[in-house]
Amino acid sequence: MNTHELWQAVLGELELKLSKAHFTTWFRSTFISEYHSGEVIVGVPNSFTQAWLEKKYHREIMEALQNVTDQAVRGLIYRVETKAAMAMPVLLKEEIITIVQPERQQPEDYGFVQTSTQGPQNDAPTGNIAINPNYTFHNFVVGKQNELAHAAAQAVAAQPGGTYNPLFVYGGVGLGKTHLLHAVANEMRRRNPNVRILYVTCEHFTNDFIHSIRIGKGKEFKDRYRNVDLLLVDDIQFITGKEGTQEEFFHTFNTLHQDNRQIVISSDRAPKLIAGLEKRLQSRLEWGMLVDVGTPDLETRIAILQKKCLEKGVALDHEILHYVASAIYSNIRELEGALTKIIAFHQFKNLVPSLESVKPILASFESENTKKTVTPRQLIIVVSEYFDLAVDDLLGKSREKRLAFPRQIIMYLLREEMKNSYPSIGTELGGRDHTTAMHAYTKISDLVGRDDKLQKDIELIKQRLYTS
Ligand code: ADP
Ligand code: MG
C-alpha cells in the first residue's frame, strides 16, 4: 500500500464515523505528506483545518490509521501544505460533481479562537458534498403525504428537462426533501452514467458565487453551473434578500431551462411565501411542478421504521415500532434519531428491546411533540364549535361565506400547526382539491398578519385545541 492508498483507506474508515458534511469539510484536500516507521505527517490545506483536526478528530484519525496499517502509529501531526495533484482526493470515488464550501459556523462552535487569517472563507470552494448513495427512491417510503412529490421526482429522473421543469419540492424540516433530491440524482446517474449533475445548497451557491466574483472567476462560475444536465438546489429559501445571488440564479435558471436541462429545487415553503424573493424568480420557480411533502401518518411512520430496521439489520417487535411511531410524528429525522438511540442503547447494554426499556429512551423526544397530539378531526370540531357551525356543513359542498371562511381557517391550521400536506388537508375537508387547501393557506397566512380579529380568533382556537 502506498501512502495515497493508505490515506484513502483511512478516509474510508472516517467517512463511516462522521457526518457527510463534516467529513467533506475537514478531510477534503488532506493527504499523507510523510510516513516513516510509524510517524505520520498529514498535509492539510490551512491552519484552520489543522487546528480542527488536532482538536476534534485526532483520536479518530489515529484509530483509523492503526486499523488500516495494522501497526502502532507512534506519531501523528498535521502540517499546512498544498499538493496540487491532490486537489480533491475525497472526490475520487464519487461519481458526481458537487460543490460546497465548508459549513459556516459560529466561532464558539469550534471550541477555539480562530487566530489565523486563513480560513474556509479564503479557500477556493472546491470541496464537495457528495450525492448520498443511500438516498434513493428504493428506500424512500411512500405515503399519502409524499406520494405526489415522490412520483414527480421519479418522473423527472426518467425524463429530465420535460414537463416538470423545474420541480419544486417544499415542506417542513426532516420530511425527506433532501432525500428526494439525491434520489433524482442517483436515479439519473443510474440510467446514464455520463450525466452531469451538480448538487448545491442555496448557501453553497451563494458562497461560491460571491467567492468567484471576488477572485475574478465569474466566467468559471457561470460555466460550472450552466453546463450541467441536472442542477439541484437545496433549501432555496435562504436566497431571500440576496439580490446579487438571486440575479445570478435567475440567469443560471434561464440558461438551463432554455436548454431543457432539469432543475430541482427544495424549500421549506412555497415560492409565494419566500419573503424577499423577486417576482420574476418566483414566477420561474412556479413554472414547472410544485409539490409539497407533509408529515407522514402513523402507517407510513411505522413503514419507515420497518425499513430502517431492515437496513440496519435489527428486528424490533411491532408493538415497539408502533409505540415509537405514535410518540414521534412531526419529523422523520427525529424518528430515525429515536431508532438509532434505541438500537445503540440496547446493543451497549446487551439487552433485548422491550416496551419497558424503550419508553424511557423516548421521553426526551416526546416533550417536543406534545403540542401536536391533536388530530385533524379534533381541530375541525373545535373550529365548528367556535363558530357555532355543524361539522357536516363545514365539510359539505356549500360555499357560503359563513362556512367558507372557517373552512379556510381549518385548512390553514392543519397546515401551519399540524404540518399536513395539501392533498391530505383536501381529503380531511370533505374531499376537496389540494389547490383549494393551498389557496386557503396562502390567503389566511396573508391575512393573519393584518387582521387583528382573525389573529384573535386563531389564538383562541389554538388555546381550545391544545387545552381541551
Ligand atoms: P429534509 O431535507 O426535508 O429536511 P431529509 O431529506 O434530510 O429531510 O430527511 C431526513 C431523514 O429522514 C433522512 O435520513 C431521510 O433519509 C429520512 N427520510 C425522510 N423521508 C423518508 C421516507 N419517505 N422514507 C425513508 N426515509 C425518509
Ligand atoms: Mg434538507
Short mmCIF file of C-alpha atoms and ligand atoms in Angstrom, two decimals:
data_model
loop_
_atom_site.label_atom_id
_atom_site.label_comp_id
_atom_site.label_asym_id
_atom_site.label_seq_id
_atom_site.Cartn_x
_atom_site.Cartn_y
_atom_site.Cartn_z
CA MET A 1 0.00 0.00 0.00
CA ASN A 2 1.45 3.37 -0.91
CA THR A 3 0.69 6.45 1.16
CA HIS A 4 -2.08 7.52 -1.16
CA GLU A 5 -3.85 4.19 -0.84
CA LEU A 6 -3.23 4.18 2.87
CA TRP A 7 -4.86 7.58 3.26
CA GLN A 8 -7.79 6.58 1.09
CA ALA A 9 -8.35 3.63 3.38
CA VAL A 10 -8.18 5.87 6.43
CA LEU A 11 -10.68 8.24 4.84
CA GLY A 12 -12.92 5.30 4.12
CA GLU A 13 -12.95 4.45 7.83
CA LEU A 14 -13.55 8.03 8.89
CA GLU A 15 -16.34 8.52 6.41
CA LEU A 16 -18.32 5.88 8.24
CA LYS A 17 -17.98 7.66 11.54
CA LEU A 18 -18.61 11.26 10.60
CA SER A 19 -21.47 13.13 9.07
CA LYS A 20 -21.08 13.73 5.37
CA ALA A 21 -20.83 17.47 5.80
CA HIS A 22 -18.12 17.27 8.42
CA PHE A 23 -16.24 14.62 6.58
CA THR A 24 -16.06 16.56 3.35
CA THR A 25 -15.44 19.85 5.08
CA TRP A 26 -12.50 18.70 7.12
CA PHE A 27 -10.95 15.95 5.08
CA ARG A 28 -11.03 17.24 1.57
CA SER A 29 -7.60 18.23 0.35
CA THR A 30 -5.87 16.24 3.06
CA PHE A 31 -3.20 13.66 2.30
CA ILE A 32 -0.27 11.86 3.81
CA SER A 33 2.73 14.01 3.36
CA GLU A 34 5.27 11.78 5.09
CA TYR A 35 5.18 8.34 6.58
CA HIS A 36 8.25 6.77 8.17
CA SER A 37 8.38 3.98 10.68
CA GLY A 38 5.11 4.77 12.37
CA GLU A 39 5.46 8.55 12.18
CA VAL A 40 2.79 10.19 10.06
CA ILE A 41 2.54 13.75 8.81
CA VAL A 42 -0.81 14.67 7.34
CA GLY A 43 -0.90 17.56 4.90
CA VAL A 44 -3.85 19.90 5.39
CA PRO A 45 -4.90 22.91 3.31
CA ASN A 46 -4.89 25.56 6.03
CA SER A 47 -4.24 26.20 9.69
CA PHE A 48 -7.93 26.21 10.34
CA THR A 49 -8.27 22.60 9.29
CA GLN A 50 -5.06 21.81 11.11
CA ALA A 51 -6.42 23.12 14.41
CA TRP A 52 -9.72 21.39 13.88
CA LEU A 53 -8.19 18.00 13.16
CA GLU A 54 -5.90 18.31 16.15
CA LYS A 55 -8.70 19.31 18.47
CA LYS A 56 -11.58 17.22 17.25
CA TYR A 57 -10.54 14.28 15.18
CA HIS A 58 -7.10 13.32 16.37
CA ARG A 59 -8.27 10.22 18.17
CA GLU A 60 -10.43 9.03 15.28
CA ILE A 61 -7.66 9.55 12.75
CA MET A 62 -5.21 7.74 14.99
CA GLU A 63 -7.55 4.79 15.38
CA ALA A 64 -8.28 4.62 11.68
CA LEU A 65 -4.57 4.70 10.88
CA GLN A 66 -3.92 1.97 13.37
CA ASN A 67 -6.70 -0.19 11.95
CA VAL A 68 -5.54 0.26 8.42
CA THR A 69 -1.81 -0.16 8.93
CA ASP A 70 -2.14 -2.90 11.50
CA GLN A 71 0.78 -1.49 13.40
CA ALA A 72 1.41 1.07 16.07
CA VAL A 73 1.34 4.67 14.97
CA ARG A 74 3.96 6.41 17.04
CA GLY A 75 3.38 9.95 15.98
CA LEU A 76 0.73 11.87 14.10
CA ILE A 77 0.94 15.52 13.23
CA TYR A 78 -0.79 17.87 10.82
CA ARG A 79 1.05 20.32 8.65
CA VAL A 80 -0.27 23.04 6.35
CA GLU A 81 0.72 22.03 2.85
CA THR A 82 -0.85 22.00 -0.54
CA LYS A 83 -0.39 19.43 -3.14
CA ALA A 84 -1.95 20.40 -6.43
CA ALA A 85 -2.39 16.89 -7.69
CA MET A 86 -4.29 16.03 -4.56
CA ALA A 87 -6.87 18.73 -5.00
CA MET A 88 -9.85 16.54 -4.26
CA PRO A 89 -8.81 13.11 -3.08
CA VAL A 90 -12.12 12.61 -1.33
CA LEU A 91 -13.88 13.03 -4.59
CA LEU A 92 -12.26 10.14 -6.36
CA LYS A 93 -14.86 7.54 -5.72
CA GLU A 94 -17.75 9.92 -6.06
CA GLU A 95 -19.24 9.93 -9.46
CA ILE A 96 -20.97 13.19 -9.11
CA ILE A 97 -19.68 16.68 -9.36
CA THR A 98 -20.70 18.71 -6.38
CA ILE A 99 -19.63 21.97 -4.97
CA VAL A 100 -19.65 23.09 -1.42
CA GLN A 101 -17.87 25.45 0.84
CA PRO A 102 -17.09 24.46 4.38
CA GLU A 103 -20.07 24.90 6.60
CA ARG A 104 -20.30 28.34 8.07
CA GLN A 105 -20.31 28.02 11.79
CA GLN A 106 -20.12 30.33 14.71
CA PRO A 107 -16.64 30.68 16.18
CA GLU A 108 -17.84 29.31 19.51
CA ASP A 109 -18.85 26.12 17.74
CA TYR A 110 -15.24 25.38 17.08
CA GLY A 111 -14.25 25.49 20.69
CA PHE A 112 -11.21 27.61 19.96
CA VAL A 113 -10.49 31.09 18.73
CA GLN A 114 -9.61 31.46 15.14
CA THR A 115 -6.39 33.41 15.02
CA SER A 116 -5.30 32.63 11.53
CA THR A 117 -6.43 34.89 8.75
CA GLN A 118 -6.58 31.84 6.61
CA GLY A 119 -9.89 30.07 6.92
CA PRO A 120 -12.65 28.50 4.95
CA GLN A 121 -13.70 31.88 3.64
CA ASN A 122 -10.41 32.19 1.82
CA ASP A 123 -10.34 28.74 0.36
CA ALA A 124 -11.43 28.05 -3.13
CA PRO A 125 -14.77 26.27 -2.89
CA THR A 126 -13.52 23.09 -4.42
CA GLY A 127 -14.74 20.61 -1.86
CA ASN A 128 -17.93 18.75 -2.17
CA ILE A 129 -20.97 17.38 -0.50
CA ALA A 130 -21.35 14.24 -2.48
CA ILE A 131 -24.65 12.85 -3.53
CA ASN A 132 -25.56 10.40 -0.82
CA PRO A 133 -25.82 6.96 -2.43
CA ASN A 134 -28.17 5.87 0.36
CA TYR A 135 -30.82 8.40 -0.57
CA THR A 136 -32.59 6.51 -3.33
CA PHE A 137 -36.15 6.05 -4.49
CA HIS A 138 -35.81 2.45 -3.48
CA ASN A 139 -35.50 3.24 0.20
CA PHE A 140 -37.90 6.16 0.24
CA VAL A 141 -41.11 5.08 1.90
CA VAL A 142 -44.15 6.40 0.13
CA GLY A 143 -47.26 7.52 1.99
CA LYS A 144 -50.19 9.78 1.26
CA GLN A 145 -48.30 12.90 2.24
CA ASN A 146 -45.32 12.45 -0.02
CA GLU A 147 -46.59 10.32 -2.90
CA LEU A 148 -47.02 13.25 -5.23
CA ALA A 149 -43.53 14.54 -4.53
CA HIS A 150 -42.14 11.04 -4.93
CA ALA A 151 -43.96 10.47 -8.23
CA ALA A 152 -42.91 13.83 -9.61
CA ALA A 153 -39.30 13.20 -8.64
CA GLN A 154 -39.39 9.83 -10.34
CA ALA A 155 -40.91 11.33 -13.46
CA VAL A 156 -38.16 13.91 -13.55
CA ALA A 157 -35.44 11.31 -13.20
CA ALA A 158 -36.99 9.27 -16.01
CA GLN A 159 -37.50 12.23 -18.30
CA PRO A 160 -35.34 15.14 -17.26
CA GLY A 161 -35.97 18.52 -18.81
CA GLY A 162 -39.53 17.53 -19.68
CA THR A 163 -42.81 18.74 -18.31
CA TYR A 164 -41.79 19.07 -14.71
CA ASN A 165 -39.15 21.71 -15.04
CA PRO A 166 -38.37 22.98 -12.54
CA LEU A 167 -39.55 20.54 -9.94
CA PHE A 168 -40.06 22.45 -6.73
CA VAL A 169 -40.40 20.34 -3.57
CA TYR A 170 -41.32 22.04 -0.35
CA GLY A 171 -42.28 21.17 3.21
CA GLY A 172 -41.12 21.19 6.82
CA VAL A 173 -37.85 20.01 8.32
CA GLY A 174 -36.89 16.38 8.17
CA LEU A 175 -39.63 15.27 5.81
CA GLY A 176 -37.47 13.91 3.01
CA LYS A 177 -36.83 16.81 0.64
CA THR A 178 -33.09 16.36 0.55
CA HIS A 179 -33.58 12.62 0.28
CA LEU A 180 -35.73 13.12 -2.82
CA LEU A 181 -33.24 15.49 -4.45
CA HIS A 182 -30.46 12.97 -4.00
CA ALA A 183 -32.74 10.20 -5.24
CA VAL A 184 -33.30 12.07 -8.50
CA ALA A 185 -29.54 12.42 -8.90
CA ASN A 186 -28.87 8.77 -8.09
CA GLU A 187 -31.54 7.58 -10.46
CA MET A 188 -30.44 9.78 -13.33
CA ARG A 189 -26.89 8.63 -12.81
CA ARG A 190 -28.02 5.01 -12.82
CA ARG A 191 -29.81 5.48 -16.12
CA ASN A 192 -26.99 7.42 -17.69
CA PRO A 193 -23.57 7.27 -16.08
CA ASN A 194 -22.36 10.21 -18.14
CA VAL A 195 -24.94 12.63 -16.94
CA ARG A 196 -23.55 15.85 -15.48
CA ILE A 197 -25.04 16.63 -12.10
CA LEU A 198 -24.49 19.47 -9.73
CA TYR A 199 -25.96 19.46 -6.25
CA VAL A 200 -25.67 22.54 -4.06
CA THR A 201 -27.39 24.02 -1.11
CA CYS A 202 -28.53 27.56 -1.60
CA GLU A 203 -25.87 28.67 0.81
CA HIS A 204 -23.14 26.99 -1.18
CA PHE A 205 -24.41 28.53 -4.35
CA THR A 206 -24.29 31.94 -2.69
CA ASN A 207 -20.83 31.44 -1.24
CA ASP A 208 -19.48 30.04 -4.45
CA PHE A 209 -20.89 32.95 -6.39
CA ILE A 210 -19.51 35.60 -4.05
CA HIS A 211 -16.16 33.89 -3.94
CA SER A 212 -15.95 33.62 -7.73
CA ILE A 213 -16.67 37.28 -8.14
CA ARG A 214 -14.10 38.22 -5.55
CA ILE A 215 -11.34 36.30 -7.24
CA GLY A 216 -12.42 37.38 -10.70
CA LYS A 217 -13.61 33.94 -11.78
CA GLY A 218 -17.16 34.88 -12.66
CA LYS A 219 -16.91 33.15 -16.01
CA GLU A 220 -15.76 29.86 -14.50
CA PHE A 221 -18.64 30.07 -12.10
CA LYS A 222 -21.12 30.50 -14.94
CA ASP A 223 -19.57 27.65 -16.89
CA ARG A 224 -19.73 25.39 -13.91
CA TYR A 225 -23.39 25.95 -13.23
CA ARG A 226 -24.62 26.26 -16.77
CA ASN A 227 -23.02 23.16 -18.23
CA VAL A 228 -24.91 20.52 -16.36
CA ASP A 229 -27.82 18.24 -17.18
CA LEU A 230 -29.25 18.38 -13.70
CA LEU A 231 -28.96 21.19 -11.19
CA LEU A 232 -30.25 20.54 -7.68
CA VAL A 233 -30.56 23.42 -5.26
CA ASP A 234 -31.45 22.51 -1.70
CA ASP A 235 -33.14 24.93 0.71
CA ILE A 236 -33.62 27.79 -1.72
CA GLN A 237 -35.46 29.81 0.96
CA PHE A 238 -32.08 31.10 2.10
CA ILE A 239 -31.81 33.14 -1.07
CA THR A 240 -34.11 35.73 0.45
CA GLY A 241 -32.65 39.21 0.50
CA LYS A 242 -29.56 38.26 -1.51
CA GLU A 243 -30.12 40.32 -4.61
CA GLY A 244 -26.91 39.58 -6.48
CA THR A 245 -27.32 35.87 -5.90
CA GLN A 246 -30.94 35.96 -7.00
CA GLU A 247 -29.95 37.75 -10.17
CA GLU A 248 -27.25 35.19 -10.91
CA PHE A 249 -29.53 32.30 -10.10
CA PHE A 250 -32.19 33.79 -12.35
CA HIS A 251 -29.81 33.74 -15.31
CA THR A 252 -28.50 30.30 -14.47
CA PHE A 253 -32.06 29.11 -14.32
CA ASN A 254 -32.97 30.63 -17.68
CA THR A 255 -29.96 29.20 -19.45
CA LEU A 256 -30.56 25.72 -18.13
CA HIS A 257 -34.27 25.85 -18.72
CA GLN A 258 -33.87 27.02 -22.30
CA ASP A 259 -31.53 24.12 -22.96
CA ASN A 260 -34.06 21.72 -21.43
CA ARG A 261 -31.77 20.90 -18.56
CA GLN A 262 -33.53 19.72 -15.46
CA ILE A 263 -33.70 21.86 -12.34
CA VAL A 264 -34.88 20.52 -8.99
CA ILE A 265 -35.30 22.80 -6.02
CA SER A 266 -36.29 22.32 -2.42
CA SER A 267 -37.56 24.83 0.08
CA ASP A 268 -39.26 24.91 3.44
CA ARG A 269 -42.17 26.82 1.91
CA ALA A 270 -43.85 27.61 -1.40
CA PRO A 271 -42.21 30.22 -3.65
CA LYS A 272 -45.01 32.63 -2.89
CA LEU A 273 -44.23 32.56 0.79
CA ILE A 274 -40.50 33.12 0.46
CA ALA A 275 -40.22 36.69 1.65
CA GLY A 276 -37.96 38.95 -0.37
CA LEU A 277 -37.98 36.77 -3.43
CA GLU A 278 -38.01 38.73 -6.68
CA LYS A 279 -41.29 38.36 -8.53
CA ARG A 280 -39.68 37.19 -11.76
CA LEU A 281 -37.76 34.50 -9.92
CA GLN A 282 -40.86 33.46 -8.02
CA SER A 283 -42.72 33.03 -11.27
CA ARG A 284 -39.87 30.94 -12.72
CA LEU A 285 -39.93 28.68 -9.69
CA GLU A 286 -43.65 28.14 -10.24
CA TRP A 287 -43.28 27.31 -13.92
CA GLY A 288 -42.94 23.61 -13.60
CA MET A 289 -44.26 21.41 -10.86
CA LEU A 290 -44.86 22.45 -7.26
CA VAL A 291 -45.24 19.61 -4.80
CA ASP A 292 -45.25 19.52 -1.06
CA VAL A 293 -44.26 16.91 1.47
CA GLY A 294 -46.21 16.73 4.70
CA THR A 295 -45.85 14.87 7.97
CA PRO A 296 -46.33 11.15 7.50
CA ASP A 297 -49.30 9.38 9.02
CA LEU A 298 -48.92 6.56 11.54
CA GLU A 299 -48.84 3.75 8.96
CA THR A 300 -46.14 5.50 6.98
CA ARG A 301 -44.13 6.17 10.10
CA ILE A 302 -44.28 2.50 11.03
CA ALA A 303 -43.31 1.54 7.49
CA ILE A 304 -40.35 3.91 7.66
CA LEU A 305 -39.21 2.39 10.95
CA GLN A 306 -39.55 -1.10 9.50
CA LYS A 307 -37.46 -0.15 6.51
CA LYS A 308 -34.78 1.45 8.66
CA CYS A 309 -34.68 -1.63 10.90
CA LEU A 310 -34.20 -3.78 7.86
CA GLU A 311 -31.39 -1.58 6.63
CA LYS A 312 -29.70 -1.67 10.00
CA GLY A 313 -30.24 -5.41 10.30
CA VAL A 314 -32.15 -5.26 13.58
CA ALA A 315 -35.54 -6.65 14.44
CA LEU A 316 -37.95 -4.83 16.73
CA ASP A 317 -41.40 -6.03 17.76
CA HIS A 318 -44.32 -4.46 16.03
CA GLU A 319 -45.52 -3.29 19.42
CA ILE A 320 -42.34 -1.29 19.89
CA LEU A 321 -42.42 0.15 16.37
CA HIS A 322 -45.99 1.19 16.92
CA TYR A 323 -45.09 2.84 20.18
CA VAL A 324 -42.18 4.77 18.67
CA ALA A 325 -44.19 5.83 15.63
CA SER A 326 -47.00 7.06 17.85
CA ALA A 327 -44.68 9.03 20.07
CA ILE A 328 -42.82 10.78 17.27
CA TYR A 329 -44.84 12.16 14.47
CA SER A 330 -43.60 15.53 13.36
CA ASN A 331 -40.40 14.65 11.63
CA ILE A 332 -38.73 11.65 10.01
CA ARG A 333 -35.28 12.72 11.02
CA GLU A 334 -36.35 12.53 14.66
CA LEU A 335 -37.97 9.20 14.05
CA GLU A 336 -34.68 7.89 12.72
CA GLY A 337 -32.80 9.51 15.56
CA ALA A 338 -35.01 7.76 18.10
CA LEU A 339 -34.48 4.42 16.40
CA THR A 340 -30.72 4.88 16.37
CA LYS A 341 -30.80 5.76 20.04
CA ILE A 342 -32.87 2.70 20.88
CA ILE A 343 -30.59 0.37 18.97
CA ALA A 344 -27.42 1.87 20.43
CA PHE A 345 -28.78 1.70 23.97
CA HIS A 346 -29.71 -1.96 23.72
CA GLN A 347 -26.57 -3.02 21.94
CA PHE A 348 -24.49 -1.22 24.51
CA LYS A 349 -26.32 -2.82 27.42
CA ASN A 350 -26.69 -6.10 25.61
CA LEU A 351 -30.43 -6.11 26.21
CA VAL A 352 -33.36 -7.32 24.18
CA PRO A 353 -35.56 -4.30 23.47
CA SER A 354 -38.94 -4.31 25.18
CA LEU A 355 -41.65 -1.71 25.50
CA GLU A 356 -40.49 -1.03 29.06
CA SER A 357 -36.88 -0.49 28.09
CA VAL A 358 -37.79 1.67 25.10
CA LYS A 359 -40.18 4.06 26.81
CA PRO A 360 -37.65 5.99 28.90
CA ILE A 361 -35.45 6.49 25.84
CA LEU A 362 -38.28 8.24 24.07
CA ALA A 363 -39.05 10.57 26.95
CA SER A 364 -36.74 13.27 25.62
CA PHE A 365 -38.36 13.16 22.21
CA GLU A 366 -41.89 13.26 23.45
CA SER A 367 -41.77 16.63 25.14
CA GLU A 368 -41.10 18.32 21.80
CA ASN A 369 -44.06 16.61 20.31
CA THR A 370 -46.70 17.18 22.93
CA LYS A 371 -48.13 20.24 21.26
CA LYS A 372 -49.11 18.27 18.21
CA THR A 373 -51.10 15.49 19.77
CA VAL A 374 -54.35 16.70 18.28
CA THR A 375 -55.94 15.10 15.27
CA PRO A 376 -57.40 16.89 12.25
CA ARG A 377 -60.83 15.72 13.38
CA GLN A 378 -60.42 17.41 16.78
CA LEU A 379 -59.40 20.60 15.08
CA ILE A 380 -62.47 20.52 12.85
CA ILE A 381 -64.69 20.03 15.89
CA VAL A 382 -63.05 22.87 17.82
CA VAL A 383 -63.47 25.26 14.89
CA SER A 384 -67.07 24.22 14.31
CA GLU A 385 -67.87 24.85 17.97
CA TYR A 386 -66.03 28.13 17.96
CA PHE A 387 -68.05 29.45 15.03
CA ASP A 388 -71.17 27.60 16.08
CA LEU A 389 -71.46 25.59 12.88
CA ALA A 390 -72.32 21.98 12.16
CA VAL A 391 -69.36 19.79 11.23
CA ASP A 392 -71.29 18.36 8.30
CA ASP A 393 -71.89 21.84 6.92
CA LEU A 394 -68.22 22.70 7.26
CA LEU A 395 -67.24 19.59 5.32
CA GLY A 396 -70.08 19.98 2.85
CA LYS A 397 -70.27 21.49 -0.59
CA SER A 398 -71.79 24.89 0.21
CA ARG A 399 -69.58 27.90 -0.49
CA GLU A 400 -71.50 30.32 1.71
CA LYS A 401 -69.16 32.80 3.30
CA ARG A 402 -70.14 31.87 6.86
CA LEU A 403 -68.86 28.35 6.06
CA ALA A 404 -66.08 29.10 3.59
CA PHE A 405 -64.05 31.29 5.92
CA PRO A 406 -63.98 28.94 8.93
CA ARG A 407 -63.17 26.15 6.50
CA GLN A 408 -60.17 28.12 5.29
CA ILE A 409 -59.08 28.66 8.86
CA ILE A 410 -59.18 24.91 9.41
CA MET A 411 -57.08 24.32 6.32
CA TYR A 412 -54.62 26.98 7.42
CA LEU A 413 -54.26 25.45 10.90
CA LEU A 414 -53.94 21.93 9.53
CA ARG A 415 -51.01 23.20 7.55
CA GLU A 416 -49.45 25.70 9.91
CA GLU A 417 -49.88 23.84 13.19
CA MET A 418 -50.08 20.24 12.17
CA LYS A 419 -47.94 20.30 9.04
CA ASN A 420 -50.33 18.25 6.99
CA SER A 421 -49.80 18.02 3.25
CA TYR A 422 -52.21 19.85 0.99
CA PRO A 423 -53.69 16.71 -0.58
CA SER A 424 -54.38 15.28 2.88
CA ILE A 425 -55.93 18.58 4.01
CA GLY A 426 -58.20 18.47 0.98
CA THR A 427 -59.22 14.97 1.91
CA GLU A 428 -59.93 15.90 5.55
CA LEU A 429 -62.17 18.72 4.43
CA GLY A 430 -64.65 16.52 2.64
CA GLY A 431 -62.59 15.57 -0.41
CA ARG A 432 -61.53 18.95 -1.70
CA ASP A 433 -58.77 19.52 -4.19
CA HIS A 434 -55.25 20.23 -2.87
CA THR A 435 -55.20 23.56 -4.71
CA THR A 436 -58.14 24.69 -2.60
CA ALA A 437 -56.12 23.93 0.51
CA MET A 438 -53.12 25.77 -0.90
CA HIS A 439 -55.22 28.78 -1.70
CA ALA A 440 -56.75 28.80 1.78
CA TYR A 441 -53.36 28.57 3.42
CA THR A 442 -51.91 31.41 1.35
CA LYS A 443 -54.93 33.58 1.92
CA ILE A 444 -55.12 33.13 5.68
CA SER A 445 -51.33 33.43 6.14
CA ASP A 446 -51.52 36.69 4.32
CA LEU A 447 -54.50 37.98 6.30
CA VAL A 448 -53.38 36.87 9.72
CA GLY A 449 -50.63 39.48 9.92
CA ARG A 450 -53.01 42.31 9.11
CA ASP A 451 -56.32 41.34 10.62
CA ASP A 452 -56.45 41.65 14.40
CA LYS A 453 -59.79 39.94 14.73
CA LEU A 454 -58.62 36.95 12.74
CA GLN A 455 -55.46 36.78 14.79
CA LYS A 456 -57.50 36.72 17.96
CA ASP A 457 -59.84 34.03 16.58
CA ILE A 458 -56.91 31.84 15.69
CA GLU A 459 -55.28 32.34 19.08
CA LEU A 460 -58.48 31.29 20.82
CA ILE A 461 -58.97 28.29 18.58
CA LYS A 462 -55.44 27.16 19.30
CA GLN A 463 -55.97 27.59 23.02
CA ARG A 464 -59.06 25.44 22.95
CA LEU A 465 -57.39 22.92 20.76
CA TYR A 466 -54.38 22.36 22.97
CA THR A 467 -56.04 22.72 26.35
CA SER A 468 -59.25 20.81 25.83
P1 ADP B 1 -35.49 17.47 4.74
O1 ADP B 1 -34.50 17.74 3.65
O2 ADP B 1 -36.90 17.59 4.28
O3 ADP B 1 -35.24 18.28 5.97
P2 ADP B 1 -34.29 14.86 4.75
O4 ADP B 1 -34.41 14.50 3.33
O5 ADP B 1 -32.95 15.28 5.22
O6 ADP B 1 -35.36 15.95 5.18
O7 ADP B 1 -34.80 13.62 5.62
C1 ADP B 1 -34.43 13.40 6.97
C2 ADP B 1 -34.13 11.93 7.19
O8 ADP B 1 -35.33 11.19 7.07
C3 ADP B 1 -33.18 11.37 6.17
O9 ADP B 1 -32.32 10.47 6.79
C4 ADP B 1 -34.06 10.64 5.18
O10 ADP B 1 -33.43 9.53 4.59
C5 ADP B 1 -35.21 10.20 6.06
N1 ADP B 1 -36.46 10.16 5.31
C6 ADP B 1 -37.26 11.22 5.00
N2 ADP B 1 -38.34 10.83 4.32
C7 ADP B 1 -38.24 9.49 4.17
C8 ADP B 1 -39.05 8.50 3.57
N3 ADP B 1 -40.21 8.81 2.98
N4 ADP B 1 -38.64 7.22 3.61
C9 ADP B 1 -37.49 6.90 4.22
N5 ADP B 1 -36.68 7.77 4.83
C10 ADP B 1 -37.03 9.06 4.81
MG MG B 2 -32.93 19.09 3.61
#
